Coordinates of C-alpha atoms and ligand atoms in Angstrom, one line a residue:
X1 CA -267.8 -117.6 -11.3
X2 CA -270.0 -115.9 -13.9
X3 CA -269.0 -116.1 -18.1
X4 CA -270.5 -115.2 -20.6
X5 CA -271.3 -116.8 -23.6
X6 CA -271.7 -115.8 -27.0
X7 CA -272.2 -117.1 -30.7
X8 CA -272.1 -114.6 -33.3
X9 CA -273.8 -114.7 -37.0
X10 CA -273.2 -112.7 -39.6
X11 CA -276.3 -110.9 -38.8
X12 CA -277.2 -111.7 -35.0
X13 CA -275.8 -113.2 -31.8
X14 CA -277.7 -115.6 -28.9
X15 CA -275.5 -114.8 -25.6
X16 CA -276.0 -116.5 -22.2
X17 CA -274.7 -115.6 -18.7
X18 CA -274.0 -118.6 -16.7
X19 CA -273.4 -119.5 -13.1
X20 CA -271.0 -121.5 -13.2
X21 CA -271.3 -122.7 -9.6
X22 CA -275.2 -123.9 -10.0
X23 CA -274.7 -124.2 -13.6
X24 CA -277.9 -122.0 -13.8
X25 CA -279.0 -119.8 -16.5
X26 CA -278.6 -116.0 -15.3
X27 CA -280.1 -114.3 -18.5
X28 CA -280.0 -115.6 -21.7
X29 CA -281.2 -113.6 -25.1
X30 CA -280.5 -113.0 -29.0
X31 CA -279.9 -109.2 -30.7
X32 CA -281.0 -110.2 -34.5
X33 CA -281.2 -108.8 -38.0
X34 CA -278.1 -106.3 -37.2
X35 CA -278.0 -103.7 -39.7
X36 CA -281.4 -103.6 -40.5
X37 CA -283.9 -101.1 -40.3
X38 CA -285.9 -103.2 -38.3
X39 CA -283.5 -105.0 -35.5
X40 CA -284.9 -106.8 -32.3
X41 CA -284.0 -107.8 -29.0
X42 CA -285.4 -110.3 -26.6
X43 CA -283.8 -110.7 -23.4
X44 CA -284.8 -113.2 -21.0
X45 CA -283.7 -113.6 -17.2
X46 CA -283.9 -116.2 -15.0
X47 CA -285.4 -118.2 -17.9
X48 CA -284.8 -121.8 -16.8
X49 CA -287.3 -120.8 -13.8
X50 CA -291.3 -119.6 -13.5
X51 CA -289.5 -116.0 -12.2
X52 CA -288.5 -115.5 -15.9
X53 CA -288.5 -112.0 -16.9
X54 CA -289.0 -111.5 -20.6
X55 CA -287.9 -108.4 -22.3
X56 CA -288.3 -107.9 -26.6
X57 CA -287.5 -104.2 -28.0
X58 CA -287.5 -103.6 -31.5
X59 CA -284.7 -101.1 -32.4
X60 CA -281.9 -100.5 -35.0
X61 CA -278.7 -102.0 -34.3
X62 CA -276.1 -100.6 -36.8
X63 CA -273.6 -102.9 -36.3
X64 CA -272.8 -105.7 -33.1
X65 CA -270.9 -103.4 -30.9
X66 CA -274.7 -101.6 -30.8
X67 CA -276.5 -104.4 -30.1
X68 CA -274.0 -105.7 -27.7
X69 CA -274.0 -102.2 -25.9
X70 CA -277.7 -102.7 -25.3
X71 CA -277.2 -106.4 -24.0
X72 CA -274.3 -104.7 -21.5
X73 CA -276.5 -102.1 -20.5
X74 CA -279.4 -104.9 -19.8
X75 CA -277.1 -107.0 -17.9
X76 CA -277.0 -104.2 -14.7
X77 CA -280.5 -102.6 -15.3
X78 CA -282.2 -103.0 -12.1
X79 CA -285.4 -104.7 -13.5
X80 CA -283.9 -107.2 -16.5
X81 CA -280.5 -107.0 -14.9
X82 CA -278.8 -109.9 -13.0
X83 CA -275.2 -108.5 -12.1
X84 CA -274.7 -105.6 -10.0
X85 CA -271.3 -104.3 -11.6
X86 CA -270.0 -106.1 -15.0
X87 CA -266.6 -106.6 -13.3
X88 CA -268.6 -109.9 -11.9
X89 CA -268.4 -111.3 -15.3
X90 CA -264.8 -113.9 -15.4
X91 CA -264.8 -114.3 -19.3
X92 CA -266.5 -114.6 -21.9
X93 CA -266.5 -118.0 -24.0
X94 CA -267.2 -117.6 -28.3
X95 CA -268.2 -120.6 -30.3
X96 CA -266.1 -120.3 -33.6
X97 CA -267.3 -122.7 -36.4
X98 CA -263.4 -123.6 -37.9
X99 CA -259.9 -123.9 -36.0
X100 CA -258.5 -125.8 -38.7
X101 CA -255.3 -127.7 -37.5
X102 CA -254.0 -124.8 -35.5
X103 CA -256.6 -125.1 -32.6
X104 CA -257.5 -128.6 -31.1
X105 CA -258.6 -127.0 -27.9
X106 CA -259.9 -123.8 -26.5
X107 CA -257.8 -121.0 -26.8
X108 CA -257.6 -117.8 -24.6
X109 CA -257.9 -115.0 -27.1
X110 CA -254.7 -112.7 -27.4
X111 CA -254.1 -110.6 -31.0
X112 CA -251.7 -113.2 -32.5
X113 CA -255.0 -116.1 -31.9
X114 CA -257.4 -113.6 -33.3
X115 CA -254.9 -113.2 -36.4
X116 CA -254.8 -117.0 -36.6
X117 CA -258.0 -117.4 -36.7
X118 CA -258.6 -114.8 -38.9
X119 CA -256.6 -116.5 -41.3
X120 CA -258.8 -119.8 -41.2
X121 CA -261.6 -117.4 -42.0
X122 CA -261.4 -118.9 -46.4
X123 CA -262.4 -122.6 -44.8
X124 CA -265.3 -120.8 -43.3
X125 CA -266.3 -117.5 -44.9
X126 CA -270.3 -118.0 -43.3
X127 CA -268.8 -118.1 -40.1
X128 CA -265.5 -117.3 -39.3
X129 CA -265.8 -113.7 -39.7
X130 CA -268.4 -113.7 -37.4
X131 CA -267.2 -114.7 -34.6
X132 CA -264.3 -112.8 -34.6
X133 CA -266.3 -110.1 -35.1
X134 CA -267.9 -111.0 -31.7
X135 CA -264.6 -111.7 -29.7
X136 CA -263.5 -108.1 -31.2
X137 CA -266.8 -106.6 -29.8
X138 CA -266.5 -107.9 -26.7
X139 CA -262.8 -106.7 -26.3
X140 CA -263.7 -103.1 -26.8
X141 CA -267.1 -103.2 -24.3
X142 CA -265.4 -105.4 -21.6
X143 CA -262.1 -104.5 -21.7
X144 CA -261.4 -106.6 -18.1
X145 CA -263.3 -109.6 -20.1
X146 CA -260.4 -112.2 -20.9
X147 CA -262.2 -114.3 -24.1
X148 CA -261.9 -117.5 -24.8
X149 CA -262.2 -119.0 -28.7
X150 CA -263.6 -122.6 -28.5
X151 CA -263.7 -124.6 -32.0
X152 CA -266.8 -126.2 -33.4
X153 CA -263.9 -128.2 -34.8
X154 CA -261.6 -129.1 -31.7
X155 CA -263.7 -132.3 -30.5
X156 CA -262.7 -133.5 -33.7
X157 CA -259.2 -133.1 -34.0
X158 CA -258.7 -136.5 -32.5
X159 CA -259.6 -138.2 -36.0
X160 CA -256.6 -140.5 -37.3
X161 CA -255.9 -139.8 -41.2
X162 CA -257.3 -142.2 -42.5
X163 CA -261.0 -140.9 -41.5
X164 CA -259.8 -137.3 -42.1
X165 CA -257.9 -137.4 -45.5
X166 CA -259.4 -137.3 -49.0
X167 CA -258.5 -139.0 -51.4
X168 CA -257.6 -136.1 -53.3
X169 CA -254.0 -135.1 -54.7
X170 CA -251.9 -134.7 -51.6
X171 CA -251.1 -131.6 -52.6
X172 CA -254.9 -130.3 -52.0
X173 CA -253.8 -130.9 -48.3
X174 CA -250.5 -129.7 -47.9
X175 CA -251.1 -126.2 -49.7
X176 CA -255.3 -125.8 -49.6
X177 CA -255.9 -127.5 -46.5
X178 CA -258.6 -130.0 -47.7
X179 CA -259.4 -132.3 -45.5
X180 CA -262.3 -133.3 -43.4
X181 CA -262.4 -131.2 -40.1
X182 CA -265.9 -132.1 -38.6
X183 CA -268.2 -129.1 -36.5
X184 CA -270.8 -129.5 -33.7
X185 CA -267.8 -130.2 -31.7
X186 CA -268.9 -128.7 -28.7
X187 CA -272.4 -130.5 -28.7
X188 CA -270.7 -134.2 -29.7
X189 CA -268.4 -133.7 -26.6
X190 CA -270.5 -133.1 -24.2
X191 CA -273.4 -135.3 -25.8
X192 CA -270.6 -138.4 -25.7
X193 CA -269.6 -137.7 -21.8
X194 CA -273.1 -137.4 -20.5
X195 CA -274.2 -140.4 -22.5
X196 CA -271.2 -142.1 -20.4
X197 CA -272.3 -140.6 -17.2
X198 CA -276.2 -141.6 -17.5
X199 CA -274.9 -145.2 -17.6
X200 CA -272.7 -145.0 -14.8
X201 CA -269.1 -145.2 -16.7
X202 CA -266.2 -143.1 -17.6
X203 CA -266.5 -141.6 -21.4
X204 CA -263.0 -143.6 -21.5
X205 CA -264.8 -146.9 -21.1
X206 CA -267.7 -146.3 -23.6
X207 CA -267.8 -146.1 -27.6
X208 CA -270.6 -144.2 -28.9
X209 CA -272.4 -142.9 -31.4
X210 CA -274.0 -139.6 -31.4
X211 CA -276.7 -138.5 -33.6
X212 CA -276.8 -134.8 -33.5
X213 CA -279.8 -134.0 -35.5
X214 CA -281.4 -130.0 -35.3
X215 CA -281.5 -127.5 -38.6
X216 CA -277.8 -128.6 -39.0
X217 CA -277.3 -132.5 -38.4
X218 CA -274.2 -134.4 -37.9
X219 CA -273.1 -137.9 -36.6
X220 CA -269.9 -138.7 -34.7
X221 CA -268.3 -142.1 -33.7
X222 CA -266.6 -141.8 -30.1
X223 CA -264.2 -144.3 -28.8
X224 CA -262.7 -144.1 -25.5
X225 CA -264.1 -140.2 -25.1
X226 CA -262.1 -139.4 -28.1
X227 CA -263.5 -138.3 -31.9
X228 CA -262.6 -141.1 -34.3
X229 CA -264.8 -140.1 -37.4
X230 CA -267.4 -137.6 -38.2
X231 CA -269.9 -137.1 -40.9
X232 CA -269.1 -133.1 -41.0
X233 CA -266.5 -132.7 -43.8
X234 CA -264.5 -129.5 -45.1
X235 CA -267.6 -127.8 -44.1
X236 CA -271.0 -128.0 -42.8
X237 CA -272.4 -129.2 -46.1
X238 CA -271.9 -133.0 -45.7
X239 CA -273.0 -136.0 -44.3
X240 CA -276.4 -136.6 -43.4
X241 CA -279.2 -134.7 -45.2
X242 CA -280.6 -131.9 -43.4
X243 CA -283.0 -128.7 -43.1
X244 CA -281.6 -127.0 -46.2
X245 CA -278.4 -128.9 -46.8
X246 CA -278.1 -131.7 -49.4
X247 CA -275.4 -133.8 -47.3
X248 CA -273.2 -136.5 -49.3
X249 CA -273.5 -136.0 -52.8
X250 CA -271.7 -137.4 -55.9
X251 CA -268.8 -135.0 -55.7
X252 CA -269.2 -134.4 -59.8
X253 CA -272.6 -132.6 -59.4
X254 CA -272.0 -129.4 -58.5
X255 CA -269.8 -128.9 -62.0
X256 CA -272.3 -131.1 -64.0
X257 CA -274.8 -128.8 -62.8
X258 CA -272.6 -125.8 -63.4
X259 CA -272.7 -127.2 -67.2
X260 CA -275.8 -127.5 -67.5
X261 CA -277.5 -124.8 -66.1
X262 CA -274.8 -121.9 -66.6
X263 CA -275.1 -121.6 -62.5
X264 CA -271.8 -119.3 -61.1
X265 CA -269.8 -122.1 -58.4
X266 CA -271.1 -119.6 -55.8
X267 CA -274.9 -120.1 -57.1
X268 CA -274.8 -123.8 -57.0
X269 CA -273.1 -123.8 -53.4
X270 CA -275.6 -121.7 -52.5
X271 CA -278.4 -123.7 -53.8
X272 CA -276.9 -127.2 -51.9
X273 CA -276.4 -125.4 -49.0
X274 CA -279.9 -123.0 -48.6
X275 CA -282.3 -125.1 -50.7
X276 CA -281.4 -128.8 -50.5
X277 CA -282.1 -131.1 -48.0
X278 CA -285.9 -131.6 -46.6
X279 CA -286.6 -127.8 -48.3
X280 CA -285.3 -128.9 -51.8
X281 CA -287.3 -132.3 -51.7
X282 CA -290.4 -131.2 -50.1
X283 CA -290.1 -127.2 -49.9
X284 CA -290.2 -127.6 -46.3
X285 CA -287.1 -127.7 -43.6
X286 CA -288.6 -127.2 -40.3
X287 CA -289.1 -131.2 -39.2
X288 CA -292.6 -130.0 -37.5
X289 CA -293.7 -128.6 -40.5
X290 CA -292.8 -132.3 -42.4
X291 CA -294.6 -134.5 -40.0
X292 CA -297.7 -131.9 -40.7
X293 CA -297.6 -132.4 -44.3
X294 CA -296.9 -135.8 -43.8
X295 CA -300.3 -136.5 -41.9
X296 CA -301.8 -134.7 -44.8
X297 CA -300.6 -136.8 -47.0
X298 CA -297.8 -135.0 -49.0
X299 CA -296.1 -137.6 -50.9
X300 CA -292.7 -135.0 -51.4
X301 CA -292.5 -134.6 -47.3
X302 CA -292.9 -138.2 -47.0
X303 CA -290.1 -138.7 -49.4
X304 CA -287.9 -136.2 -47.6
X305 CA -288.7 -137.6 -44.0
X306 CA -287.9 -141.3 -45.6
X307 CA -284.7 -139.8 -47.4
X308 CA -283.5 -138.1 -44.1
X309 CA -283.7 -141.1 -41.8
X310 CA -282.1 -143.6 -43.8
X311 CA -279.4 -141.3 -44.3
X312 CA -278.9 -141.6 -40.6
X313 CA -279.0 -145.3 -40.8
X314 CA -276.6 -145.5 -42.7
X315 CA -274.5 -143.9 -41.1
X316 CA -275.2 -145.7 -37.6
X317 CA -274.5 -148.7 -39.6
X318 CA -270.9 -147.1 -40.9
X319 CA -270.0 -145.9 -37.5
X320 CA -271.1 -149.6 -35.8
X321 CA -268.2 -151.1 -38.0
X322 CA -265.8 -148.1 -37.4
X323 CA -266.0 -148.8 -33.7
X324 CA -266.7 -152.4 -33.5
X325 CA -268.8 -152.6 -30.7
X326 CA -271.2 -150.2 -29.1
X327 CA -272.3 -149.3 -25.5
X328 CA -274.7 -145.9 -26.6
X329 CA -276.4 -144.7 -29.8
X330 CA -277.3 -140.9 -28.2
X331 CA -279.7 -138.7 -29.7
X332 CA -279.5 -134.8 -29.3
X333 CA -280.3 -131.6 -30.5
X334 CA -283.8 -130.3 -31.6
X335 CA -285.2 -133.2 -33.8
X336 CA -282.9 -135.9 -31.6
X337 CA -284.4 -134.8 -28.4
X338 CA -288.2 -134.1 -29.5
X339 CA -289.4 -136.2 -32.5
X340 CA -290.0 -139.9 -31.7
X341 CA -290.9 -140.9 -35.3
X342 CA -287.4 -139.6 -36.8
X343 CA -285.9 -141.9 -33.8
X344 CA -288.4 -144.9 -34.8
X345 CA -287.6 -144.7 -37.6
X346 CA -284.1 -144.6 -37.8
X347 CA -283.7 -147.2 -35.4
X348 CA -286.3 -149.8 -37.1
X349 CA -284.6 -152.5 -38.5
X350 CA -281.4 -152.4 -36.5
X351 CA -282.7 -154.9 -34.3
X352 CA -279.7 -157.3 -36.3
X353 CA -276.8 -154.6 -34.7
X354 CA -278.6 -155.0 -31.2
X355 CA -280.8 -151.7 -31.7
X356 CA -284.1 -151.4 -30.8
X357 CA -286.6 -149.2 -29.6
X358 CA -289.3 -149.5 -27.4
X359 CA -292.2 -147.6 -28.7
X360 CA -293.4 -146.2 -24.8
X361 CA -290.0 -145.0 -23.7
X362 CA -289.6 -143.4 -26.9
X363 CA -293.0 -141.3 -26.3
X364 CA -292.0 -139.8 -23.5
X365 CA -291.6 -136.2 -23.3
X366 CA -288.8 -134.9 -21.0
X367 CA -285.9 -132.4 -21.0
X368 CA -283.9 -135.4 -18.8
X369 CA -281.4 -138.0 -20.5
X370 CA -283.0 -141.1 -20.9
X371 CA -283.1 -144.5 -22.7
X372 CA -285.7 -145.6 -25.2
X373 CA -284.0 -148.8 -26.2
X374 CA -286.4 -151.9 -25.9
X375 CA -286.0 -154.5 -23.1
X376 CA -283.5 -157.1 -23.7
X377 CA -281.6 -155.2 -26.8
X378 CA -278.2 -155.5 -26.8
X379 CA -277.4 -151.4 -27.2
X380 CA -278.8 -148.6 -25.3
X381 CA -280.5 -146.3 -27.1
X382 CA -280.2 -142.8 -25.4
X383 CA -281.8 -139.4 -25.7
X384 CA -279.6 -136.5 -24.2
X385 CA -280.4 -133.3 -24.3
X386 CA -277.5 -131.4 -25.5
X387 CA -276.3 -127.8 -23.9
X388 CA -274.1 -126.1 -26.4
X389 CA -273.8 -122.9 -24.2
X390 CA -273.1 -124.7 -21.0
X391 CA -270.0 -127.0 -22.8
X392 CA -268.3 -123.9 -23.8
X393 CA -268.6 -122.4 -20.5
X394 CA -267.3 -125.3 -19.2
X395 CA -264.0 -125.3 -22.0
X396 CA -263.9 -121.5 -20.5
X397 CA -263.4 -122.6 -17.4
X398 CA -260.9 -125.5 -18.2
X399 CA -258.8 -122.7 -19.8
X400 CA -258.9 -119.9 -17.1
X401 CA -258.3 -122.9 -14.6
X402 CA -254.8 -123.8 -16.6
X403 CA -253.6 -120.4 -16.6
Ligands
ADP501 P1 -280.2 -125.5 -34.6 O1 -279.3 -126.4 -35.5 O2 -280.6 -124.3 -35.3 O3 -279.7 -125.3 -33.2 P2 -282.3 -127.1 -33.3 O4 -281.4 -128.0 -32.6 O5 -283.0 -126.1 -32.5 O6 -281.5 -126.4 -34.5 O7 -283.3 -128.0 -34.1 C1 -284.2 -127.5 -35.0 C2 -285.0 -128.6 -35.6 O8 -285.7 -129.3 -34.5 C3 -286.1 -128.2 -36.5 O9 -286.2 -129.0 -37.6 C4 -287.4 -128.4 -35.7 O10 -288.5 -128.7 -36.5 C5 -287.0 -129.6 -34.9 N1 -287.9 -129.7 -33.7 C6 -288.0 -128.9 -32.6 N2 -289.0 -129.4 -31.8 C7 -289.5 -130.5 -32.4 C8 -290.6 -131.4 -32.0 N3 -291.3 -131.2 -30.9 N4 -290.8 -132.4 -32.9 C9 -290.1 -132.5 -34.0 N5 -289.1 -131.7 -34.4 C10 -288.8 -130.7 -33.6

């Protein structure tokens, strides 16, 4: 069985073709700046091996349907190509960001679910639109192609109310839909189970906490295999502090700030969630970038990298007492899985709550799950690589199978 899968922007889309009897990558690749004058492409096959074929065209893509006519066309050509006919592909799996209450689990696309989701799209005008814009695509291209909607948000929907409500009038819920929801779903899920697997248990007998930590960062408490709080809120904004976003904030800044500076609501949302974070302390949001200035002795980037990891303890700490005892603390995602010194340092001082790292294991380089935690502490400490791509083809699966 071969799917597809695909997550959509506003302005680009990453797809990956997956076998999912070797769980190999067939072709992977990303059609970006759509609508532009100057679009690109970059397809790469077989790119998990040393055969990898690499292909980048610069071109215009008008719209998605373009570029994903060009990605189709790719798919069979007999140099970049890895199918022979496109009737091979099973389905095709789309990461959408919000599936509000409605959708606790992946969803095989029909027009009533597009409609539903459609009408999530105010509690998540970034993304929504976009990925129904890439389920629409690929029902006009490949027709045969059943699709699949998995939630950022489904993972979640296990939270009890008392770690999804706000305290907010009621009301705010019942007719606006406030309430926390929680995203990175996918990546928390599959992050959780592994975690379970690399120490030999079912996710139903392990609690952990995952620390999912790239440009977007969020941390989840898992007991039993099952979401019982995330740092996520309404939207992506909250929780930790990351790349560009400012994460928990006194809820009354964004209207004393509107006071003060005569900002537009939609200018201040746009400044918490493009130039806060690492960029707004230090002007920098790439963590490589940070750990440069840092050697250089940049004051603001050591601020921000100080800021950012203690934001993380805390919420260890918080998660801890949510689940009362702990078998993992898992690290993933493209800070969690590469930079040592954000894990050092988060992890320093735990050493009370039976964390602790051990400064060798946590230099190693490796695309593998492993531990880091020191000899003798109570907690593993694990690093494990997360696979978006390959967790929704696996939710695709699930769903075709239950037909
Ligand atoms: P996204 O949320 O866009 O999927 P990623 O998971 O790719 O993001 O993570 C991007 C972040 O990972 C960036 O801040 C980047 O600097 C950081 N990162 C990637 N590689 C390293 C590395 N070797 N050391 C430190 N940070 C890294």
């Amino acid at each position: 069985m071969k799917i597809m899968v695909i997550n959509c922007g506003s302005s680009s889309f990453k797809y990956q073709l997956l076998d999912m009897l070797t769980h190999t990558v067939l072709c992977s690749g990303l059609v970006e700046r759509i609508g532009d004058t100057a679009g690109r492409l970059v397809h790469k096959k077989n790119p998990d091996t040393d055969t990898e074929c690499k292909i980048s065209e610069d071109g215009v893509f008008p719209d998605h349907t373009a570029g994903m006519m060009r990605v189709v066309a790719l798919l069979t050509d007999p140099e970049a190509g890895v199918l022979r006919d496109l009737s091979e592909i099973s389905a095709c799996g789309h990461r959408v960001v919000q599936g509000g209450e409605e959708f606790i689990r992946s969803t095989l696309v029909t027009k009533e679910v597009l409609d539903n989701v459609r009408k999530l799209s105010p509690l998540a005008p970034l993304h929504n639109p976009a990925g129904i814009q890439g389920i629409e695509v690929v029902m006009k291209i490949l027709p045969h192609c059943p699709s699949v909607a998995v939630f950022d948000t489904e993972f979640h929907a296990t939270m009890p109310p008392h770690a999804y409500m706000y305290a907010l009038p009621y009301a705010f819920y019942e007719e606006n839909r406030v309430r926390r929801y929680g995203f990175h779903g996918t990546s928390h899920s599959y992050v959780s189970r592994k975690a379970a697997d690399f120490l030999g248990k079912a996710p139903e007998d392990v609690n952990v906490v995952v620390c999912h930590l790239g440009n977007g960062c969020s941390i989840s408490a898992v007991r039993a295999g099952k979401c019982v709080d995330t740092s996520m809120g309404l939207t992506p904004l909250a929780g930790v502090i990351m790349g560009t976003r400012c994460g928990d904030i006194d809820p009354a800044v964004p209207a004393y700030l509107c006071a003060q500076t005569g900002f537009s609501p939609e200018k201040i949302d746009s400044v918490l969630n493009r130039e806060s974070g690492l960029k707004g302390i230090c002007g920098l949001n790439d963590m490589r970038d940070i750990h440069a200035a840092c050697a250089a002795g940049n004051a603001k980037a050591v601020l921000a990298l100080d800021m950012f990891c203690y934001s993380i303890k805390k919420y260890i700490g918080a998660y801890y007492a949510v689940l009362g005892s702990l078998d993992a603390l898992a690290f993933t995602a493209g800070i969690g899985e590469n930079d040592d010194i954000t894990r050092a340092a988060v992890c320093a001082g735990l050493e009370g709550l039976g964390i602790a790292v051990d400064p060798a294991a946590n230099a190693v380089r490796s695309s593998e799950p492993r531990a880091i935690s020191a000899g003798g502490a109570k907690v593993p400490v694990l690093v494990i690589p997360t696979n978006e791509e390959l967790a929704i083809a696996q939710a695709v699966q699930r769903v075709l199978q239950e037909r």
